[in-house]
Structure formats: structure tokens, C-alpha cells
Amino acid sequence: MPIEKPHTQRQVEVALPVPLRKSFTYQMTEPLPAVGSRVKVPFGRRTLIGFYLAPLAHTATNDYTLKDVNEVLDQQPLWADDIWQLICWAAEYYHHSLGEVAANALPTLLRKGAAASYPPVEYIALTKVGAELDSEQMKRAQKQQALIHLLQRGPQPRTVVKAADISATVIKAAEEKGWVERQQRVPAAEETPWQLDSDNQPLTLNQQQAIAVTTINQQQKHAAMLLQGITGSGKTEVYLQAMTPVLKRGQQVLVLVPEIGLTPQTLRRFQQRFDVPIVMLHSALNDSERLQAWLDSQTGKAAIIIGTRSAVFTPCKELGLIIIDEEHDLSFKQQDGFRYHARDIAIKRAQLLDIPIVMGTATPSLETLNNAVSQRFHWLKLDQRAGGAEQVKHQLLDIKGQKVVAGISEPLEQQIADELSRGNQVLLFLNRRGFAPALMCHECGWIAQCQRCDAYYTVHKSLYQLHCHHCGSQRPIAKQCNDCGSSHLMTHGVGTEQLENALQQRFPDYGVLRIDRDSTRRKGELG
């Protein structure tokens, strides 16, 4: 019988998710895992999930005994080389711990040591009764009709149903009627081949859009492009037509959006155009949903990946194009923990992969604009509205010497009346909550001030309270001046509550809806 060679102990470096810019030395038995693989190690009184880096070139002799690696969690590396290079670059560029950057790039379940395999996912499917329904007879229940239409294509993950703006209440109602049922499924780990096959015809482009699409499609290697277009100029249509040849080549597209509120509408627009698998990655997903989307992207099952800033680290099997919508938005900046800018990391990722990246906005950030002016970026401009739409007309009102009631001047009041008489709606924007921004004494000029943070109290007349919008303190509205004792107190300035009251009095025959943090504080109140 052949004699087995004893496994030798090696000293290795491990990056840990702690705020120290250094690696830690442990002992482990050969064979050694791939660089970036997760390992479970003891750290003080805790057990942490770290990332294997490399064996020590020279065995160190110490006065203390090195701890052993408890477990190697990954037989294969979780990331391709480009993602690991990106993680290392980000840690160096932002002067941050490599272990924390690597942990930040993973879904929560993988950070906790879960297996990199598909978790069970909730699907919504039609029952036999639901499959026999004629959805055209459900016109009075439009949301349930939309649900049946969606499920007629086959069982759908709960995330897809949610993205289609179908609430849990609608699903529960259809479930109680016996039309749909919930199913727990474990998706197959094998890659599901997809091919771009869509009957939806693209819109006709104007000259500027056509030039932008042609310029993007001509880029076979890395190129950073700023797509600057006014509102309504058709930037999304440029994205869609630039994505088409990429998807036809079987490559994936990563689309970054600033807010999770934009992902459902972006998803619907892409689903209408492309008949390919699309996944979303954002903070509103639960841990299992996020891991599934991450794995779909890694294995190539997803053709289009739509996500917020953290999605920039999502591994893709064959990424061909990166798009950043509203690149100027501050939501792309991570402000706590590992602080980074997703736009800059996306540019670096595109450089590592040698692929093009498109940054769209109507108002470029100064650094992006400077890169375009200095010709580091291709500068694509859309200053015409798409589809023959007219440019928005702006009118500046000079209200000096005019009578103003609750912030509304006479010309503005007349304009509102004219639009209402035509059957149109009117939107008024005011960046002040409450009834008035301040309560002051008419006799001595005293202003009600928060004693906790020295900010001025905001008057909330409907609650008969003074609120500090900085620290959150509250108190009843004062009846007398704290300085002179006068009862002649008056509000100063205009808030949304005061504006709402004024509009209700001036236009009693029309409904007035106030939308701010006070009126729509709880989920579902906006509807």
C-alpha cells in the first residue's frame, strides 16, 4: 500500500472584516485554497469569516502559538480575478481594511458563512382555477388582472411580482379566491442559457440619440462616456438601444440606479423591451432574495443586473457594458462604514474588464464634467426633447410690491385657476414642513428656539405643537413671549400645512392633497 504523505502546516495571511489595515497570520493544513476564498478563524473571543490571501514566504518564529484556521468555506473562489482586483484596488484607494471591503462586496448570508448555493425562494404560481380564468373579465380589478397576466407566463419569484407593483394584499386576495398559490423552490445551480428574443420594436431616434447610440456601440474596448441630456431627451432609449448588441453577443449588462425607488420602473421598462432574465439588487430585498440575485449574476443566468451602489461589486460571468443612471446623484456615495463612490469604482471595473461604461445625467457632477471637458470621457449631448415633445417653459414672477397670501401671489393664483378650469392638475413645491418655520413675538422680536440644539422651532398648528426638525424635541405652542410676556405672538414664514389651508379656502371645489413627511409618514398612506 502506498504511504500517504502527511499534510504539512503552513503559515498563511488572512484578511478580516475589522477596522485594521493589516492582515493576520494563522496556521492551516495544506492543500491551500484559492486567493479570496472564505475561511472561518478564531479572533479573540469571536469567530470571524475572513478571506485567504497567501502563504507566508518565510515561516515566522514567534514567542506565541499561532491559531489554526477552523474551516475553509469555499472550494472555488467566489470572485473572478477582476472583482478581486477591484476589491484590492478599492481598499488601497480609499485607505480601508481589505477584509471590510471584501465583506462589503458580499451578500449578508455569505458574510455570515452560508454556503454559496441557491436558498429556497418563494414563487407565486397560478392554480388550475387561476389558469382557466379569463383575465379580460377582471377589468374592475386591474391589479389582480395584472397579476394573472404576469403569472400566465409561468410561476414568478416573489421579487418579480413585487417589482411589477403588485402588493401583498393583491396576492393574498387572489390566494383566498383560489387563483394563485405560493411555492418554495430551490433554483437550479446550473446556468440557464438565454438568448435575446424580443418582438418590441425600438423607438425612432432623433439625430442626437442616433449619434450617441452609434458612438457607444462602436466602443469595442474600455471607454468612459458621459451622456448629458435634458429631461425628456430620451436617455433611457439610448441605454436600451446601446444594450441590444451587447445582449445579442450573449454578454451581460450592469445598470446602476441611485435609489431603490427607481428600480421597479427601470425593471418594467427593460422587461417590456428585452425578453431576457433580469435581476435586481438593492437593500429592500431580504437576505435570500439578494443571494439568489447575486448567484444569478455570477453564474450568467441573469442577462441584465439592475442595482443600487452596492451592486457595483456583483460578479458577472461575462459583463459587456456598465450603465450609471443619474451619475451625479449623491446616493452613489456610501457615507458610513466603508466609504466609497460607486461611480468611480464602476469606472475602475470597466477599465479592468476593458469594456465601455456610460454615465447618464441631465446635470453632471463637476468632476465628471471636468473629465468630459478635458476629453478623458467621450461627451455625448442630448439637448433636444425626444418624440417631438416641447421644451418646458419657465416663467419667473417678480412679487415685489404684490400681495402675497400663504406664499401665493396674485399672478400665481390666477395661473392655478386657469389650469384647474381646463381640467388640469397643479403641483406646488414648498421645502418647509408644518404651518410656519418660526413663532415670534410682535412686541420684542423673540423667536421660539429649541433649548436642546438652538434651532428654531417649527409651528405645527394642526397638532398645536412646536417641533424641532433637527433634534426631534416637541413642546406645546407658547401662549406668551418668554422674554417680555406679551401674548401677541405671530407665525413667520410659510409651511406646507399653511399652504394647504390657503388652497382649500381659495379653491373649495377642488381636492387638495398635501404630501410631506407629516401627512404620509406611514407606509401605504400615499395611496
mmCIF file of C-alpha atoms in Angstrom, residues 124-133 144 147-156 174 178-183:
data_model
loop_
_atom_site.group_PDB
_atom_site.id
_atom_site.type_symbol
_atom_site.label_atom_id
_atom_site.label_comp_id
_atom_site.label_asym_id
_atom_site.label_seq_id
_atom_site.Cartn_x
_atom_site.Cartn_y
_atom_site.Cartn_z
ATOM 1 C CA ILE A 124 -46.186 32.746 -6.976
ATOM 2 C CA ALA A 125 -47.959 30.410 -9.418
ATOM 3 C CA LEU A 126 -51.429 30.002 -10.908
ATOM 4 C CA THR A 127 -53.629 27.201 -9.652
ATOM 5 C CA LYS A 128 -55.792 25.160 -12.040
ATOM 6 C CA VAL A 129 -58.678 27.529 -11.302
ATOM 7 C CA GLY A 130 -56.486 30.555 -11.951
ATOM 8 C CA ALA A 131 -55.170 29.126 -15.211
ATOM 9 C CA GLU A 132 -58.721 28.860 -16.538
ATOM 10 C CA LEU A 133 -59.595 32.476 -15.721
ATOM 11 C CA GLN A 144 -55.479 41.257 -9.911
ATOM 12 C CA LEU A 147 -51.126 39.552 -11.516
ATOM 13 C CA ILE A 148 -52.913 36.920 -13.641
ATOM 14 C CA HIS A 149 -51.351 38.333 -16.823
ATOM 15 C CA LEU A 150 -47.880 38.105 -15.249
ATOM 16 C CA LEU A 151 -48.340 34.537 -13.973
ATOM 17 C CA GLN A 152 -49.710 33.302 -17.297
ATOM 18 C CA ARG A 153 -46.084 33.410 -18.483
ATOM 19 C CA GLY A 154 -45.240 30.908 -15.736
ATOM 20 C CA PRO A 155 -44.536 30.921 -11.981
ATOM 21 C CA GLN A 156 -42.686 34.064 -10.931
ATOM 22 C CA ALA A 174 -56.098 36.143 -5.249
ATOM 23 C CA GLY A 178 -58.015 30.010 -5.087
ATOM 24 C CA TRP A 179 -56.439 31.616 -8.156
ATOM 25 C CA VAL A 180 -52.773 31.571 -7.060
ATOM 26 C CA GLU A 181 -50.583 29.624 -4.672
ATOM 27 C CA ARG A 182 -47.190 30.075 -3.059
ATOM 28 C CA GLN A 183 -44.396 27.636 -3.786
#
